[in-house]
Amino acid sequence: MGATAAVLLAVAACCCAALVAAAPPPHKHARISGHAGDVLGDDPVGKIKVFIYEMPRKYNYYLLEKDNRCLYHMFAAEIFMHQFLLASAVRTLNPEEADWFYTPVYVTCDLTQQGFPLPYRAPRIMRSAVQYIAATWPYWNRTEGADHFFLAPHDFGACFHYQEETAIQRGILPVLRRATLVQTFGQRNHPCMQSGSIIIPPYANPQKMQAHLISPGTPRSIFAYFRGLFYDMGNDPEGGYYARGARASVWENFKDNPLFDMSTEHPSTYYEDMQRAIFCLCPLGWAPWSPRLVEAVVFGCIPVIIADDIVLPFADAIPWDQISVFVAEAEVPRLDSILASVPPEDVLRKQRLLASPAMKHAVLFHQPAARPGDAFDQVLNGLARKLPHGKGAFLEPGEKVLDWSAGQENDLKPW
């Protein structure tokens, strides 16, 4: 072990010891301050009314019946959001009084044999659904979607592809250009990131995580923790393209560093291990987001976000700067010294904030019943904050903005 590594190890050991000794009682949490924290507990009821289009079952329920694996994968928010809204107090049965219109389409339920959403089918399903509501009700045509929102929890949102290069070539589905997209993908200045989108966390099963909770007084004896791929050997064996090389850099620089507990294996104690760690690495993969961020928040492990220009879920409500550590992709070789230099008092404050039930609820789509302040409420609050709609939302009679013939040839084929 070199002198620098030895110093860092000693610093980390002292930090771990100090944190264990000074760990706050589990019922005491730091105040969530700033603009974001002030709106985390907002109640959307009374501030927004949503009309749900009644769609033919082929757009949702038949897809789910065909393959119910989509109830359990990280894209499942589009299903649970529908179920939530059906019973929500914000729902209105009178479309004339609606602030927003919602089209329940389960595009990520059309799966490959391996369980991944079919990228060539999703645009056709969504385009067909928009054609249906435009032909059946008058409300789409008033605004061409400016008062409509759609769930798009795909790798690259409404670009509907898991490979970035192909997603960029396709672009956002043209018929959704005026709508508000509620999506997991968020990255500044990216062709698949539409202005005004609401970024949501990916779905992570709340009951599964609840079943793995350990005593909150358990010492956090792991300094930095990560389980996942470093290389995608099938698509990018050299590691320069996958995760823009960030994961490969983490592995090559720290695979032998005793501060880092890292592996490609996913042990049965994965959730318990996160609760024993101080820092949980959350690097980008093919896309900048993953359920790892949600898991870190729920288990009180400080997220170390390695994804340049990422737009985080509910950034206008969750104070990510107060609960996370951000590391630029170019700075990954210095990751050990960056984490070791975080003052213990800052670590403790971040841990207290993460211990707040409000923080945990905000990243979870609770099932079977929603909870106040959870991810469902955060979506509605985000929509409420976009009201009233601007003057440009409502079109003049006969006015058309969208080009229905735009898009890739394959995406224009009927579904």
XYZ file of C-alpha atoms in Angstrom:
415
model
C 0.000 0.000 0.000
C 1.382 3.409 -0.992
C 1.748 6.301 1.417
C -1.186 8.199 -0.099
C -3.485 5.180 0.130
C -2.412 4.582 3.712
C -3.220 8.181 4.657
C -6.634 7.976 2.973
C -7.375 4.696 4.714
C -6.483 6.210 8.061
C -8.655 9.248 7.377
C -11.563 7.037 6.364
C -11.140 4.856 9.426
C -11.213 7.900 11.673
C -14.231 9.211 9.802
C -16.084 5.902 10.207
C -15.251 5.773 13.907
C -16.384 9.346 14.440
C -19.634 8.736 12.628
C -20.408 5.607 14.597
C -19.636 7.379 17.859
C -21.603 10.485 16.968
C -24.540 8.844 15.208
C -27.744 10.712 16.115
C -30.728 8.993 17.683
C -32.867 7.556 14.873
C -35.872 9.795 15.669
C -33.989 13.081 15.303
C -33.647 14.495 11.815
C -32.040 17.653 10.483
C -34.364 20.316 9.133
C -34.770 20.258 5.372
C -33.980 23.833 4.441
C -34.149 25.873 1.277
C -36.726 26.171 -1.485
C -36.714 22.458 -2.262
C -37.263 21.291 1.294
C -40.059 23.798 1.777
C -42.266 22.111 -0.842
C -41.444 18.467 -0.148
C -44.575 17.988 1.946
C -47.022 19.890 -0.264
C -50.468 18.328 -0.662
C -51.650 18.486 -4.290
C -55.337 17.903 -3.445
C -57.312 21.041 -4.193
C -54.562 22.448 -6.426
C -55.021 20.281 -9.501
C -57.689 18.266 -11.325
C -56.820 15.438 -13.686
C -59.065 13.802 -16.267
C -58.136 10.224 -17.193
C -58.942 9.124 -20.711
C -60.714 5.769 -20.863
C -58.566 3.912 -23.359
C -59.218 0.627 -25.154
C -57.684 -2.153 -23.072
C -55.139 -2.967 -25.760
C -53.191 0.128 -24.681
C -52.767 -0.937 -21.070
C -54.508 -3.878 -19.422
C -54.074 -6.365 -22.272
C -50.357 -5.578 -22.406
C -50.112 -6.174 -18.662
C -52.088 -9.422 -18.872
C -49.842 -10.604 -21.682
C -46.665 -10.117 -19.612
C -46.927 -9.089 -15.973
C -43.149 -8.823 -15.572
C -43.608 -5.118 -16.170
C -45.178 -4.858 -12.707
C -41.780 -5.533 -11.186
C -39.209 -3.809 -13.367
C -37.809 -0.311 -12.903
C -40.172 1.178 -15.510
C -43.325 0.186 -13.597
C -44.213 3.747 -12.566
C -46.398 4.070 -15.669
C -48.648 1.278 -14.349
C -48.769 2.377 -10.728
C -49.368 6.027 -11.645
C -52.493 4.929 -13.502
C -53.717 2.867 -10.557
C -53.033 5.746 -8.189
C -54.851 8.343 -10.275
C -57.950 6.187 -10.662
C -58.525 6.409 -6.900
C -56.983 9.843 -6.290
C -58.897 12.840 -4.959
C -57.403 14.930 -7.783
C -59.283 12.912 -10.404
C -62.214 14.598 -12.069
C -64.845 12.886 -14.209
C -65.672 16.203 -15.863
C -63.094 16.972 -18.548
C -64.301 20.575 -18.816
C -62.898 21.341 -15.354
C -59.632 19.443 -15.784
C -56.270 21.164 -15.492
C -54.475 18.168 -16.972
C -55.357 15.180 -19.148
C -53.716 11.788 -18.676
C -53.499 8.962 -21.202
C -52.807 5.573 -19.538
C -50.517 3.708 -21.943
C -48.192 0.915 -20.819
C -45.484 1.138 -23.464
C -42.882 -0.609 -21.305
C -45.109 -3.673 -20.901
C -44.392 -4.822 -24.462
C -41.306 -6.854 -23.587
C -38.614 -8.912 -25.245
C -38.013 -12.471 -24.098
C -35.260 -11.107 -21.859
C -37.697 -8.689 -20.206
C -36.664 -5.409 -21.848
C -39.174 -3.010 -23.457
C -39.323 -3.399 -27.243
C -37.852 -0.135 -28.561
C -39.494 -0.308 -31.992
C -43.005 -0.922 -30.627
C -43.140 1.841 -27.993
C -43.356 4.812 -30.418
C -46.056 3.059 -32.431
C -48.128 2.327 -29.315
C -47.836 5.887 -28.045
C -48.514 7.439 -31.438
C -51.589 5.216 -31.859
C -52.854 6.251 -28.411
C -52.510 9.943 -29.245
C -54.333 9.418 -32.531
C -57.137 7.721 -30.602
C -57.644 10.500 -28.041
C -57.397 13.174 -30.756
C -60.141 11.431 -32.747
C -62.372 10.583 -29.768
C -62.326 13.729 -27.583
C -61.952 17.434 -28.422
C -59.441 18.230 -25.692
C -56.207 17.200 -27.392
C -57.017 19.307 -30.434
C -57.520 22.454 -28.318
C -53.864 22.426 -27.293
C -52.207 19.611 -29.289
C -51.134 18.164 -25.957
C -49.977 21.259 -24.068
C -52.318 20.397 -21.164
C -51.632 16.645 -21.356
C -49.004 14.602 -19.559
C -47.585 11.206 -20.421
C -45.504 8.727 -18.445
C -42.293 7.841 -20.291
C -40.131 5.883 -17.815
C -37.828 4.605 -20.562
C -34.016 4.626 -20.614
C -34.005 7.823 -22.666
C -37.546 8.987 -22.037
C -39.789 9.597 -25.044
C -36.913 8.842 -27.427
C -37.895 5.248 -26.603
C -34.601 3.435 -26.997
C -32.066 1.957 -24.583
C -29.005 2.915 -26.665
C -28.197 6.612 -26.503
C -26.941 6.999 -30.054
C -30.084 5.408 -31.498
C -32.290 7.345 -29.076
C -30.739 10.639 -30.206
C -31.208 9.705 -33.861
C -34.895 8.974 -33.223
C -35.501 12.001 -31.022
C -38.555 12.636 -28.889
C -41.709 11.292 -30.495
C -42.921 14.309 -32.504
C -46.582 14.051 -31.414
C -45.458 14.523 -27.790
C -43.511 17.734 -28.415
C -46.099 19.963 -26.717
C -46.992 17.579 -23.900
C -45.426 17.370 -20.448
C -43.311 14.242 -20.185
C -43.029 12.503 -16.829
C -39.873 10.462 -17.257
C -36.955 8.849 -15.473
C -34.383 10.213 -17.915
C -32.990 13.628 -17.108
C -29.878 15.215 -18.563
C -29.286 18.872 -19.324
C -28.875 19.910 -22.950
C -29.800 16.469 -24.266
C -32.004 15.814 -27.331
C -34.124 13.392 -25.285
C -34.760 15.926 -22.522
C -37.730 18.158 -23.327
C -38.122 21.487 -21.574
C -40.714 21.346 -18.813
C -40.403 17.599 -18.239
C -40.930 16.210 -14.742
C -38.142 13.845 -13.756
C -39.195 10.941 -11.552
C -37.296 8.197 -9.746
C -37.350 4.711 -11.246
C -39.600 2.200 -9.583
C -38.051 0.248 -6.718
C -40.244 -2.162 -4.792
C -41.017 -0.570 -1.388
C -42.135 -3.830 0.249
C -38.986 -5.617 -0.830
C -36.799 -2.915 0.688
C -38.914 -2.772 3.839
C -38.325 -6.499 4.352
C -34.557 -5.931 4.443
C -34.415 -3.093 6.965
C -31.930 -3.573 9.788
C -31.556 -1.730 13.074
C -30.968 2.008 12.467
C -28.257 1.872 15.103
C -26.134 -0.554 13.043
C -22.637 0.943 12.544
C -21.795 2.064 9.025
C -18.492 0.249 8.737
C -18.254 0.243 4.923
C -16.745 3.427 3.528
C -17.840 3.231 -0.140
C -20.110 0.572 -1.640
C -21.042 -0.487 -5.162
C -22.511 -3.547 -6.816
C -23.040 -3.587 -10.566
C -21.370 -3.702 -13.954
C -18.117 -1.924 -14.669
C -17.933 -3.109 -18.268
C -20.679 -4.163 -20.646
C -18.710 -6.937 -22.288
C -21.420 -7.703 -24.830
C -21.802 -4.180 -26.188
C -18.660 -2.337 -25.105
C -15.870 -4.672 -23.939
C -13.270 -1.890 -23.776
C -15.354 0.199 -21.376
C -14.822 3.507 -23.134
C -18.399 3.958 -24.324
C -20.429 2.275 -21.580
C -21.021 4.815 -18.796
C -18.719 7.125 -20.784
C -15.872 5.181 -19.199
C -16.761 6.276 -15.652
C -17.506 2.800 -14.305
C -14.397 1.345 -15.896
C -12.402 4.147 -14.275
C -13.920 3.379 -10.858
C -12.901 -0.254 -11.183
C -9.413 0.278 -12.556
C -8.537 2.923 -9.993
C -10.075 1.393 -6.871
C -10.504 -2.352 -7.318
C -7.652 -2.959 -4.858
C -8.422 -0.037 -2.558
C -9.616 -1.281 0.865
C -11.870 1.766 1.185
C -14.069 0.486 -1.621
C -16.345 -2.515 -1.296
C -17.098 -3.211 -4.963
C -18.083 -6.196 -7.070
C -20.131 -7.209 -10.082
C -21.887 -9.784 -7.927
C -25.253 -8.941 -6.381
C -25.291 -10.679 -2.977
C -28.402 -11.593 -1.025
C -27.241 -9.071 1.589
C -27.164 -6.203 -0.942
C -29.772 -4.089 0.860
C -28.281 -4.816 4.272
C -24.824 -3.868 2.994
C -26.099 -0.493 1.787
C -27.353 0.185 5.308
C -23.844 -0.494 6.606
C -22.185 1.886 4.129
C -21.462 5.588 4.437
C -21.268 6.309 0.702
C -23.058 4.461 -2.102
C -21.699 5.010 -5.587
C -24.358 5.954 -8.142
C -22.515 6.194 -11.464
C -24.245 6.468 -14.798
C -24.626 3.349 -16.934
C -26.037 3.424 -20.444
C -28.358 6.132 -19.099
C -27.536 8.493 -16.214
C -30.221 7.073 -13.886
C -30.791 3.768 -12.093
C -32.744 2.386 -9.089
C -29.485 2.533 -7.125
C -30.186 6.188 -6.330
C -33.570 5.335 -4.811
C -32.074 2.472 -2.801
C -29.330 4.720 -1.430
C -31.844 7.310 -0.218
C -34.152 4.725 1.347
C -31.278 3.056 3.175
C -29.645 6.287 4.340
C -26.461 5.763 2.348
C -25.108 9.030 0.968
C -25.457 8.901 -2.837
C -22.250 9.630 -4.715
C -23.596 10.836 -8.040
C -21.232 10.358 -10.963
C -23.175 11.520 -14.013
C -22.346 14.860 -15.589
C -25.330 17.109 -16.335
C -27.830 14.737 -14.733
C -31.232 16.175 -13.841
C -32.324 14.426 -10.669
C -35.852 13.354 -9.699
C -38.095 16.075 -8.279
C -35.171 18.485 -8.115
C -37.553 21.303 -7.186
C -38.593 19.378 -4.062
C -35.704 17.101 -3.014
C -32.577 19.014 -1.895
C -30.072 16.733 -3.636
C -27.184 19.077 -2.947
C -27.772 18.611 0.786
C -27.990 14.801 0.789
C -25.509 13.764 -1.916
C -21.942 14.112 -3.074
C -21.429 15.032 -6.730
C -18.285 13.883 -8.510
C -17.524 14.878 -12.089
C -16.801 11.966 -14.403
C -13.330 13.388 -15.121
C -12.605 13.433 -11.378
C -13.250 9.701 -10.818
C -9.500 8.924 -10.417
C -9.598 11.212 -7.333
C -12.760 9.623 -5.922
C -11.021 8.252 -2.821
C -9.570 11.590 -1.781
C -12.800 13.448 -2.622
C -14.865 11.224 -0.343
C -12.248 11.118 2.409
C -12.158 14.922 2.456
C -15.897 15.323 3.182
C -15.963 16.720 6.749
C -17.539 14.382 9.324
C -20.038 17.077 10.307
C -21.219 17.276 6.683
C -21.540 13.503 6.525
C -23.614 13.489 9.700
C -25.890 16.231 8.430
C -26.493 14.393 5.182
C -27.274 11.227 7.134
C -29.767 13.068 9.333
C -31.517 14.461 6.272
C -31.607 11.031 4.655
C -33.139 9.643 7.845
C -36.191 11.870 7.318
C -39.264 9.777 6.402
C -40.323 12.588 4.049
C -37.130 12.149 2.054
C -37.633 8.410 1.706
C -41.317 8.670 0.803
C -40.566 11.188 -1.937
C -38.597 8.656 -4.010
C -41.021 5.757 -3.608
C -44.166 4.817 -5.505
C -45.789 3.181 -2.503
C -47.874 0.058 -3.076
C -50.570 -1.049 -2.567
C -51.622 2.296 -1.054
C -50.019 5.665 -1.659
C -48.689 7.721 1.239
C -48.721 11.499 1.728
C -45.684 13.096 0.146
C -44.614 10.032 -1.819
C -43.556 9.998 -5.473
C -47.164 10.083 -6.668
C -47.748 13.330 -4.778
C -44.459 14.749 -6.048
C -45.586 14.174 -9.653
C -48.879 15.952 -8.973
C -47.106 18.788 -7.171
C -44.827 19.185 -10.165
C -47.850 19.415 -12.453
C -49.588 21.865 -10.095
C -46.539 24.148 -10.116
C -46.811 24.365 -13.903
C -50.278 25.935 -13.655
C -51.807 28.043 -15.005
C -51.040 27.027 -18.561
C -49.457 29.769 -20.633
C -51.296 31.662 -23.344
C -49.515 29.656 -26.017
C -51.018 26.406 -24.734
C -54.442 26.955 -26.314
C -54.557 27.124 -30.095
C -56.769 29.212 -32.311
C -59.573 27.329 -34.109
C -58.047 25.400 -36.969
C -54.481 26.168 -35.879
C -52.021 23.273 -36.120
C -48.500 23.115 -34.707
C -47.506 19.446 -34.715
C -46.422 17.633 -37.856
C -48.051 14.205 -37.755
C -45.916 13.011 -40.653
C -42.656 13.718 -38.801
C -40.569 10.903 -37.370
C -38.691 7.829 -38.489
C -40.372 5.680 -41.096
C -40.599 2.645 -38.812
C -42.229 4.713 -36.068
C -44.976 5.837 -38.448
C -46.123 2.294 -39.101
C -49.498 1.385 -37.545
C -49.648 -0.543 -34.312
